PDB file of C-alpha atoms in Angstrom:
ATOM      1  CA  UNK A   1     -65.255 152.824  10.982  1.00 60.00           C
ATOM      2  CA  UNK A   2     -64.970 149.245   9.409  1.00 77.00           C
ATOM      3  CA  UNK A   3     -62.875 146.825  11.889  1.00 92.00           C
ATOM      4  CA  UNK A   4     -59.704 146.082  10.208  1.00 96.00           C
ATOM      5  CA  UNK A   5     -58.798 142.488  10.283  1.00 97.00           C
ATOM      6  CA  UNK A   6     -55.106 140.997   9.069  1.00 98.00           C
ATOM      7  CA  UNK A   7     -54.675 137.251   8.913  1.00 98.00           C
ATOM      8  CA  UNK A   8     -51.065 136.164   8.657  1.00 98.00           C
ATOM      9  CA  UNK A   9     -51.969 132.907   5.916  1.00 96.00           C
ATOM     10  CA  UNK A  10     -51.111 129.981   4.007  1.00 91.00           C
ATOM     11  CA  UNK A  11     -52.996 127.421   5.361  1.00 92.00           C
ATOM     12  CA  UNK A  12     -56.925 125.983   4.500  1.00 91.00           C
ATOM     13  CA  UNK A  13     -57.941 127.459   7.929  1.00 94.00           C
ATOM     14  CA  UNK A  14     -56.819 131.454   7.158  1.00 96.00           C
ATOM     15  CA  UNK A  15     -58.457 130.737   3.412  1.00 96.00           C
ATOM     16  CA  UNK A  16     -61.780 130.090   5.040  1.00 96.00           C
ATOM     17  CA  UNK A  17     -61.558 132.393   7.979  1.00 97.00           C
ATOM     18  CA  UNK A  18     -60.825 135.501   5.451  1.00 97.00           C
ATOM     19  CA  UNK A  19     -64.247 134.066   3.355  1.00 96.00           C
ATOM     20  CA  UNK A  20     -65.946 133.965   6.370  1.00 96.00           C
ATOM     21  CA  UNK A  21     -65.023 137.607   7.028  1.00 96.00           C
ATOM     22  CA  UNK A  22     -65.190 138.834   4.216  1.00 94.00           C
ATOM     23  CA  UNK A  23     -69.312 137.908   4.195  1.00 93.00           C
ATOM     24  CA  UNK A  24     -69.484 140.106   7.115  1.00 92.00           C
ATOM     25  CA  UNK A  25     -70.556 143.452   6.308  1.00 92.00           C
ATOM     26  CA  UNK A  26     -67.988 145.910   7.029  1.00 92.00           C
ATOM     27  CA  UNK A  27     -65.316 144.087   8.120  1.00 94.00           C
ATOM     28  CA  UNK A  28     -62.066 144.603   5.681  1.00 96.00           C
ATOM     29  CA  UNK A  29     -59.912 142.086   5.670  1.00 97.00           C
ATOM     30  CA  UNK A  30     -56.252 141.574   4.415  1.00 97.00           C
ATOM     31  CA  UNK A  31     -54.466 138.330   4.180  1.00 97.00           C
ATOM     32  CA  UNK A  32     -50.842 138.353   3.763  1.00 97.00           C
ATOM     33  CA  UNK A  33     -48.535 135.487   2.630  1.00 95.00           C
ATOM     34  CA  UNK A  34     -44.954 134.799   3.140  1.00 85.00           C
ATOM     35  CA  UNK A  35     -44.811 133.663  -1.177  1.00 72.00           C
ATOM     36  CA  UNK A  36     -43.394 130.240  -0.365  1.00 62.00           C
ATOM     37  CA  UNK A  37     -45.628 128.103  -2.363  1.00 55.00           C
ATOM     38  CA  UNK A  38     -46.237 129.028  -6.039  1.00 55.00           C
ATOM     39  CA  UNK A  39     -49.758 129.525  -7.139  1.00 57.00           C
ATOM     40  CA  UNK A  40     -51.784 129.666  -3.895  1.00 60.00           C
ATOM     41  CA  UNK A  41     -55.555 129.692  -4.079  1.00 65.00           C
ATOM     42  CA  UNK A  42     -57.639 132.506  -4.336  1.00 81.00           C
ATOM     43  CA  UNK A  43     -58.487 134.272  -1.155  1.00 91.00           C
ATOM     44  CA  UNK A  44     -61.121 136.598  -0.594  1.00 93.00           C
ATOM     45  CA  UNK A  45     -60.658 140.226  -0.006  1.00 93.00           C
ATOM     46  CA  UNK A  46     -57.472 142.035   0.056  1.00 95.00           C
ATOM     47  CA  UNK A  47     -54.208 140.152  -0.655  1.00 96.00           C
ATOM     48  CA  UNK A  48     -50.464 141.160   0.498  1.00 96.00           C
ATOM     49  CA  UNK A  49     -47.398 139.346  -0.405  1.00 94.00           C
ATOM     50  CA  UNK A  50     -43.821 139.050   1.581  1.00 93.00           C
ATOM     51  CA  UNK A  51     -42.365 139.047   4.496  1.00 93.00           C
ATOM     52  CA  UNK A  52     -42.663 142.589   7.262  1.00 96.00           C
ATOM     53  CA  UNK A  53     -39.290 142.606   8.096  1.00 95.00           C
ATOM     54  CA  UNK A  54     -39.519 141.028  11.788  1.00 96.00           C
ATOM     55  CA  UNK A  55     -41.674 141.519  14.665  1.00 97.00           C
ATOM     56  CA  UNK A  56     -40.976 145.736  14.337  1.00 98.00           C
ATOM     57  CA  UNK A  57     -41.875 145.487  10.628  1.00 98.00           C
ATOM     58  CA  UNK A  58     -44.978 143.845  10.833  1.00 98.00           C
ATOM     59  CA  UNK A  59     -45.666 146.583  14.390  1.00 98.00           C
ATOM     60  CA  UNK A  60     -45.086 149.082  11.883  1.00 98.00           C
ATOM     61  CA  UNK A  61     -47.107 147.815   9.167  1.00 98.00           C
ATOM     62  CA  UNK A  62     -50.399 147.197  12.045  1.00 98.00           C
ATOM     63  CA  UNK A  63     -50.083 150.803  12.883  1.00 98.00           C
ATOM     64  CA  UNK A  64     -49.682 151.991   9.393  1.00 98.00           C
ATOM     65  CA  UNK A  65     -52.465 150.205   7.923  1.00 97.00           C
ATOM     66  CA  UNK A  66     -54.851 150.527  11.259  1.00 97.00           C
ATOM     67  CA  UNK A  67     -55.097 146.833  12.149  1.00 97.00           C
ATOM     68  CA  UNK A  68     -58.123 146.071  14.419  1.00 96.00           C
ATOM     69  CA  UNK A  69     -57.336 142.602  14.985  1.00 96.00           C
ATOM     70  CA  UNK A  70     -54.391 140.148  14.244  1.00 97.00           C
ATOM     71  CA  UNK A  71     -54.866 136.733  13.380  1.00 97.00           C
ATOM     72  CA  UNK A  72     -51.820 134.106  13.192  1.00 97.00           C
ATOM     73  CA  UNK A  73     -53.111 131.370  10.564  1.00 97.00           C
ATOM     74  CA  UNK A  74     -49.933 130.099   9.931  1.00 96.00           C
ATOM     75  CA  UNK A  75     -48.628 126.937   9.487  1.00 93.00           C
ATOM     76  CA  UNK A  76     -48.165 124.932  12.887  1.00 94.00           C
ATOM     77  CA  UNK A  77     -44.107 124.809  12.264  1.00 95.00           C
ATOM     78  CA  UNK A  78     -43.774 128.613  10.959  1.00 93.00           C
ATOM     79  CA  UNK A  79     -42.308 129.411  14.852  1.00 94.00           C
ATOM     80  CA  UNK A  80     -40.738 132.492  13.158  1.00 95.00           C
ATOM     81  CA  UNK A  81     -43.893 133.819  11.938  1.00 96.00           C
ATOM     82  CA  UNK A  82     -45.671 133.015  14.987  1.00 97.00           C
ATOM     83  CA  UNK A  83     -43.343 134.489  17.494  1.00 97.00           C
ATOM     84  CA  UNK A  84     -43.157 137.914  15.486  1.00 97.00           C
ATOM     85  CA  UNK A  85     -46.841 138.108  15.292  1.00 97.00           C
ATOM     86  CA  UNK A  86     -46.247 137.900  18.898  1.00 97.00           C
ATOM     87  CA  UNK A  87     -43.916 140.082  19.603  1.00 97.00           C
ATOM     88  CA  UNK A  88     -46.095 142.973  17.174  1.00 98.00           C
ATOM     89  CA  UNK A  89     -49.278 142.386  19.043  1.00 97.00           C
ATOM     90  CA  UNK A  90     -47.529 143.016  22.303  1.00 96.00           C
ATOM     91  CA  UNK A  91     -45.723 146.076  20.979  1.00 97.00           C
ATOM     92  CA  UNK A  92     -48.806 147.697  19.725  1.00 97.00           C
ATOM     93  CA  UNK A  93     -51.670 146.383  21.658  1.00 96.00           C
ATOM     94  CA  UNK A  94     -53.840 145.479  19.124  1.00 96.00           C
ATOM     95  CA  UNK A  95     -55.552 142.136  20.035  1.00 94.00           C
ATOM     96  CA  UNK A  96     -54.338 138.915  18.366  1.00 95.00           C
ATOM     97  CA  UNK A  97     -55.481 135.070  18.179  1.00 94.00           C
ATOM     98  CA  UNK A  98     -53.639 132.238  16.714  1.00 96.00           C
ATOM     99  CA  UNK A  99     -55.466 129.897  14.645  1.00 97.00           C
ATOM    100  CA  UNK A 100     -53.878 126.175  14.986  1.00 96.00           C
ATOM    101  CA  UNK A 101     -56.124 122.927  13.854  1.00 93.00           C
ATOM    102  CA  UNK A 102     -55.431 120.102  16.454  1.00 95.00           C
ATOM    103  CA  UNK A 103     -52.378 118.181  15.736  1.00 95.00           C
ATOM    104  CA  UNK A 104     -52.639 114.269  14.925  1.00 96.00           C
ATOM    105  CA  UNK A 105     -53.082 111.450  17.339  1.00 95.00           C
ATOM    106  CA  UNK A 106     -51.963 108.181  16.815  1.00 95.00           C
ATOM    107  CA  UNK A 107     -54.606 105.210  17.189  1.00 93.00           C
ATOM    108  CA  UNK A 108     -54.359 101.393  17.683  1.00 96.00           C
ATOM    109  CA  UNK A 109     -52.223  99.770  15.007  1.00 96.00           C
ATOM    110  CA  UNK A 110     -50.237 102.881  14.537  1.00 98.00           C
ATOM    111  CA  UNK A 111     -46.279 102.975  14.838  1.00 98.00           C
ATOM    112  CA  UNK A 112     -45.492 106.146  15.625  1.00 98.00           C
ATOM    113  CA  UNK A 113     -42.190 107.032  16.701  1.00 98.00           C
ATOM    114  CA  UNK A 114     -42.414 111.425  17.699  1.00 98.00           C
ATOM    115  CA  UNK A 115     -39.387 113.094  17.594  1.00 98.00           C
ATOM    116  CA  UNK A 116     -38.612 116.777  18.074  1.00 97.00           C
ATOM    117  CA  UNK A 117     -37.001 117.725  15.107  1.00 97.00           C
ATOM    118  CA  UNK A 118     -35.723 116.970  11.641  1.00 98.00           C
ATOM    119  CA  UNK A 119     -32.543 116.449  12.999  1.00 98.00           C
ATOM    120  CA  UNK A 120     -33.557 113.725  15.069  1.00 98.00           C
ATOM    121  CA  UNK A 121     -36.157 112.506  12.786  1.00 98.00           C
ATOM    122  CA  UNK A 122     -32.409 112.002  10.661  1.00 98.00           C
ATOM    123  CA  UNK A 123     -31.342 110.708  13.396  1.00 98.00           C
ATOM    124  CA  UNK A 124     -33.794 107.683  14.327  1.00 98.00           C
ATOM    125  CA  UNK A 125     -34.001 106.682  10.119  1.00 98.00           C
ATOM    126  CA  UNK A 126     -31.569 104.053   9.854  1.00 97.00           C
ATOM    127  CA  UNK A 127     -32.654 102.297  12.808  1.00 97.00           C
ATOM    128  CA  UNK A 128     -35.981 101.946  10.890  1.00 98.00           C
ATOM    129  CA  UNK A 129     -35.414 101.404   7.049  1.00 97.00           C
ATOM    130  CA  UNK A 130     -33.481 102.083   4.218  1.00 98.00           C
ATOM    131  CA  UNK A 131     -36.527 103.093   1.647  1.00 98.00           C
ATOM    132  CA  UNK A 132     -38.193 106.606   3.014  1.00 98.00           C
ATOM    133  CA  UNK A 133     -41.079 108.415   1.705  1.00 98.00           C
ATOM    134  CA  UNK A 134     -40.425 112.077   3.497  1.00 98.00           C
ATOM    135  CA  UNK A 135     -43.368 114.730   3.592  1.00 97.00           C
ATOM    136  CA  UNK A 136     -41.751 117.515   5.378  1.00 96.00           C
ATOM    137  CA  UNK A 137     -41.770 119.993   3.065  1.00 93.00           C
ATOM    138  CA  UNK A 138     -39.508 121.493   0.839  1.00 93.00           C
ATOM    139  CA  UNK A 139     -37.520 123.179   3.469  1.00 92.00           C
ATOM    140  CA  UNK A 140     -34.993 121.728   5.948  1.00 94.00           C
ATOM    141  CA  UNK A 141     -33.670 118.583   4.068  1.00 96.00           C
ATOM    142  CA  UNK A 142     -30.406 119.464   4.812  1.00 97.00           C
ATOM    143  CA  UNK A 143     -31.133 116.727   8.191  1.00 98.00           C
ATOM    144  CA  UNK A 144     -31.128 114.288   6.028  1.00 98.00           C
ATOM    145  CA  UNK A 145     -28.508 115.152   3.149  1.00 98.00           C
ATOM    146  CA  UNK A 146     -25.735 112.734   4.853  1.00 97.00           C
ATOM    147  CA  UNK A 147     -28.098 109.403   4.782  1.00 98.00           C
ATOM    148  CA  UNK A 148     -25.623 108.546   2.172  1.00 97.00           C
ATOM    149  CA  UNK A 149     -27.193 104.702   2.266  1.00 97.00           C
ATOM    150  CA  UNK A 150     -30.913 104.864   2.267  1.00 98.00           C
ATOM    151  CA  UNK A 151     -33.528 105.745  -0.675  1.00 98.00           C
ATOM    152  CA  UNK A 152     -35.571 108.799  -0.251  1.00 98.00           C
ATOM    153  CA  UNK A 153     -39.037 109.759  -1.890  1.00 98.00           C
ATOM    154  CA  UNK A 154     -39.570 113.260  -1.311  1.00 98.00           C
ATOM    155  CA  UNK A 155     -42.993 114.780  -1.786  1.00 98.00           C
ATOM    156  CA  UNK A 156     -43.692 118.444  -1.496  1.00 96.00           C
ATOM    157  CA  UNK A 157     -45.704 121.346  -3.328  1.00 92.00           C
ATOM    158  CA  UNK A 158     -42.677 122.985  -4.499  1.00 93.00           C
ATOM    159  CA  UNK A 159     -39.213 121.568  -5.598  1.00 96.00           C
ATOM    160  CA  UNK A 160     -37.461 121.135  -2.571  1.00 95.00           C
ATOM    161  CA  UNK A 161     -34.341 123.000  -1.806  1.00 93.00           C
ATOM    162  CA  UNK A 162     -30.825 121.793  -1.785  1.00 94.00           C
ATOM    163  CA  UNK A 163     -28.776 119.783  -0.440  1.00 97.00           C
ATOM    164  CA  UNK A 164     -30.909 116.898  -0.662  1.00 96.00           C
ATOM    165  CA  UNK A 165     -29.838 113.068  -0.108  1.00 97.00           C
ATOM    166  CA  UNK A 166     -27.906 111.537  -2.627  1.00 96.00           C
ATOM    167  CA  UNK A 167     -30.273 109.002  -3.683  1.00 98.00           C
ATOM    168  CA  UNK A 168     -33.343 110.789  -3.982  1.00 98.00           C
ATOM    169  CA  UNK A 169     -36.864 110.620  -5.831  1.00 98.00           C
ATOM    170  CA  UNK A 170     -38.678 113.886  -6.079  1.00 98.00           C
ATOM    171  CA  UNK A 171     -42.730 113.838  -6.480  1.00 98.00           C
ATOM    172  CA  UNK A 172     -44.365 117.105  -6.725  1.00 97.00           C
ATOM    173  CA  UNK A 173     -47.827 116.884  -5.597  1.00 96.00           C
ATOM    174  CA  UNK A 174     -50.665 119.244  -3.833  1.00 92.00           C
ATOM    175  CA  UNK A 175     -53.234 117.463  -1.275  1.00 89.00           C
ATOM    176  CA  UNK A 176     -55.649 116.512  -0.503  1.00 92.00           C
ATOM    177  CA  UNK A 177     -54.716 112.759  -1.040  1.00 96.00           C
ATOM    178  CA  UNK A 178     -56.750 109.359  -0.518  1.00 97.00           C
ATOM    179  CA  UNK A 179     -55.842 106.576   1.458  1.00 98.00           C
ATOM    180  CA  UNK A 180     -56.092 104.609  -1.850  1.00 98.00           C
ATOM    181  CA  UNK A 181     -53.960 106.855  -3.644  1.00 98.00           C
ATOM    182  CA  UNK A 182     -51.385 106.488  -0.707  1.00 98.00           C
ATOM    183  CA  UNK A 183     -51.681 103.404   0.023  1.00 98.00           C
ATOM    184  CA  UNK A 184     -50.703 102.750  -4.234  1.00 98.00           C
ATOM    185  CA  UNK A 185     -47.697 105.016  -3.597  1.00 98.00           C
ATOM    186  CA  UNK A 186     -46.225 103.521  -1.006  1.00 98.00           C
ATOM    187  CA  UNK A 187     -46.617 100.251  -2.021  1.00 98.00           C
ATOM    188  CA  UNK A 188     -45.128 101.697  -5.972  1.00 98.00           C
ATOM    189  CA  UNK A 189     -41.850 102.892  -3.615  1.00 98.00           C
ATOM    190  CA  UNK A 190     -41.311 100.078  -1.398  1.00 98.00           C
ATOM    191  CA  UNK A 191     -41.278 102.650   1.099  1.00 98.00           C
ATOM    192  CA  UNK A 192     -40.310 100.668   4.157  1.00 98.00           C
ATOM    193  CA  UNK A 193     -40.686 103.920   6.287  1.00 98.00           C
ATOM    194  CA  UNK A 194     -42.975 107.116   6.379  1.00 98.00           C
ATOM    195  CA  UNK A 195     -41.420 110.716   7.943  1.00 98.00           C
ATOM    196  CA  UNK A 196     -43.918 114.081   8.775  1.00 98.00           C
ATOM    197  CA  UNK A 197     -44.381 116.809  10.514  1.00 97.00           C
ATOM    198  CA  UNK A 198     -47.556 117.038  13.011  1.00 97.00           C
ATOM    199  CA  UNK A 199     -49.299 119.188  10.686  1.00 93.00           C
ATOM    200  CA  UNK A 200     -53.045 118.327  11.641  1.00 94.00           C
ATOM    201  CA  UNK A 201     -55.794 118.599   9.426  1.00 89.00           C
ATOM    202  CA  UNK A 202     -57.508 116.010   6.941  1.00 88.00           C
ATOM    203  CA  UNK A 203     -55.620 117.095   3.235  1.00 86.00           C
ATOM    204  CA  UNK A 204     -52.369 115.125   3.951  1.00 90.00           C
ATOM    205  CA  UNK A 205     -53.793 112.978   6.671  1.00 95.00           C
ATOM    206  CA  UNK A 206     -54.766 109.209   4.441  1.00 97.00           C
ATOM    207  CA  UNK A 207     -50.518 108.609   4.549  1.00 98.00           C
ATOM    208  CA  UNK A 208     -51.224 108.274   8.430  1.00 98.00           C
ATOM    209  CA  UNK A 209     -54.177 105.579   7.770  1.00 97.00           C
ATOM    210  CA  UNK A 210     -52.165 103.915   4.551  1.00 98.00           C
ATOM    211  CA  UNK A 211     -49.012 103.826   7.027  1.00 98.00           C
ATOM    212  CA  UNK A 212     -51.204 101.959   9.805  1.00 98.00           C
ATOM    213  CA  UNK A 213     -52.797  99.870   7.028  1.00 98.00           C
ATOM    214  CA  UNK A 214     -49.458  98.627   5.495  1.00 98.00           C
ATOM    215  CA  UNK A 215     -47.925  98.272   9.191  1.00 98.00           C
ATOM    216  CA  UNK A 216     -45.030 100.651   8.396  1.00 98.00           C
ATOM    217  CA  UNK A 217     -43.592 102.559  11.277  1.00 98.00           C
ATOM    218  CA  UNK A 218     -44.322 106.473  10.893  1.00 98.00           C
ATOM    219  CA  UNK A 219     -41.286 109.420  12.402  1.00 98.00           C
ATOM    220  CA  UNK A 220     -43.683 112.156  13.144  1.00 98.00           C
ATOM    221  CA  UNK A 221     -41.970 115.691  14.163  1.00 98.00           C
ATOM    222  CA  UNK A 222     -43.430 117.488  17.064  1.00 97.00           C
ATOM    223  CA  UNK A 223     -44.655 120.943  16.371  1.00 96.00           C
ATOM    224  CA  UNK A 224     -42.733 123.748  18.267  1.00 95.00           C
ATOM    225  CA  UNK A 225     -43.939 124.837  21.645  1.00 93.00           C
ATOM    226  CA  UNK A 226     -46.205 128.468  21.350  1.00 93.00           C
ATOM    227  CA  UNK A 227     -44.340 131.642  22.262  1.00 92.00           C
ATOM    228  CA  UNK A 228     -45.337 132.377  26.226  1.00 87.00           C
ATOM    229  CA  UNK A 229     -48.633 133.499  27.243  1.00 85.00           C
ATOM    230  CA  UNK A 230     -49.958 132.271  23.731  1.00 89.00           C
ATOM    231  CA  UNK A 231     -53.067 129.700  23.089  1.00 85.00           C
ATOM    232  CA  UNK A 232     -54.698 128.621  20.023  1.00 94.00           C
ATOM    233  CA  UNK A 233     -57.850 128.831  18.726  1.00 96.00           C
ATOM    234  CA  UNK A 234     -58.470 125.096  17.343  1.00 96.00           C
ATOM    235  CA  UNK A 235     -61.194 126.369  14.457  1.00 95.00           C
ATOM    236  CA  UNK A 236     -62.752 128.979  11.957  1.00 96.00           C
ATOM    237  CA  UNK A 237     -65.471 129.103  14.394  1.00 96.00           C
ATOM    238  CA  UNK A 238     -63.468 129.650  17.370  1.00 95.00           C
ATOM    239  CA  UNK A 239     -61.964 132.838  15.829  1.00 95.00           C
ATOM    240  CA  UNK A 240     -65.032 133.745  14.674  1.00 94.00           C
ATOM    241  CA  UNK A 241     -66.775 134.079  18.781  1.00 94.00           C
ATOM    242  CA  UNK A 242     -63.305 135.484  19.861  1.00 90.00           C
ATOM    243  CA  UNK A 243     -64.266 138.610  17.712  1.00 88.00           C
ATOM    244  CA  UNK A 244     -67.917 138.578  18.275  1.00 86.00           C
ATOM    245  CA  UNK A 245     -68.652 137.727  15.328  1.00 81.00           C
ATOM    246  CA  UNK A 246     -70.028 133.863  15.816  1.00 70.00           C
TER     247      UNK A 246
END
């Protein structure tokens, strides 16, 4: 019987984990994705969209569809996600791996200030500058919806949703990006200020090297802790020997 695999997506990582798969003959392999961001790219095998209704949803939905093997690709800050997946693999016993890339680390020159949350990312702002560029997503910038006195640039795949600051610039735009291309942009804004989350990975990292380059300081969120008993897999290739398949 072919080894059913299910990779919770949405990132670069669970798009070349389920090609990587997918080569293997008969492994079947089923990525699902929360339908946050419009258009994704194409992903090889078989394709499921929306949410499973919680952890007992997606316990349900493991069982139903005989699930093998569970594999959290998510995106570092989808704690939800990752806790339910969690939560399911526990309930059912099927075995599961989470599939994080390393998170960034700052390097001489940078000014890096790490905060916890949006909130206090919101928080430490003014102290900082009046003229942000903010590539948190489109999610959560309620935080900063009060910063009644500083200029925003907000960049994110989607239009962002409301409320947003007052005085606010939206640019929609998909990585990956140069560190030409960023450093242009920031220098185009005036931004005096850059804001992320830890995301990891090389697509949205040149903002990080522009930032050091232009000797602006950088509020980088923390990612959220793992749910208990939980470790992460760093690569493709890591996921690939934890199912013998390296």
């Amino acid at each position: 019987m072919s080894p059913h695999v299910l990779i919770l997506g949405g990132t670069t990582e669970a798009r070349v984990l389920a090609a990587a798969l997918s080569d293997r003959p008969g492994v079947r392999v089923t990525t699902s994705l929360a339908g946050r961001v419009t258009k994704p790219g194409a992903l090889a095998g078989e394709v499921r969209t929306g949410g499973f209704g919680g952890a007992a949803g997606l316990a349900r939905w493991l069982r139903d569809e005989g699930v093998d093997v569970l594999v959290d690709a998510t995106h570092p800050f989808a704690e939800v996600i990752t806790a339910n997946a969690a939560g399911a693999a526990r309930e059912t016993g099927v075995p599961a791996v989470v599939l994080r890339r390393p998170g960034w680390r700052p390097g001489p020159g940078d000014r890096w200030h790490a905060v916890p949350s949006l909130d206090a990312a919101a928080e430490l702002l003014p102290r900082l500058g009046r003229r942000v560029l903010l590539t948190t997503g489109r999610l959560g910038l309620a935080s900063f919806a009060h910063l009644t006195d500083l200029h925003f640039v907000v960049r994110s795949v989607d239009p962002p949703e409301p409320p947003l600051p007052p005085d606010t610039r939206v640019l929609l735009a998909r990585g990956p990006f140069t560190v030409p291309g960023e450093t242009a942009l920031l220098r185009e804004h005036r931004v005096e200020v850059l804001v992320t989350k830890d995301s990891g990975g090389a697509a949205t990292a040149a903002k990080l090297t522009a930032a050091r380059d232009l000797e602006l300081p950088v509020v980088v969120v923390r990612r959220p802790p793992l749910p208990d008993g939980v470790t992460a897999v760093p690569d493709v290739e890591g996921v690939m020997e934890r199912l013998g398949l390296g």
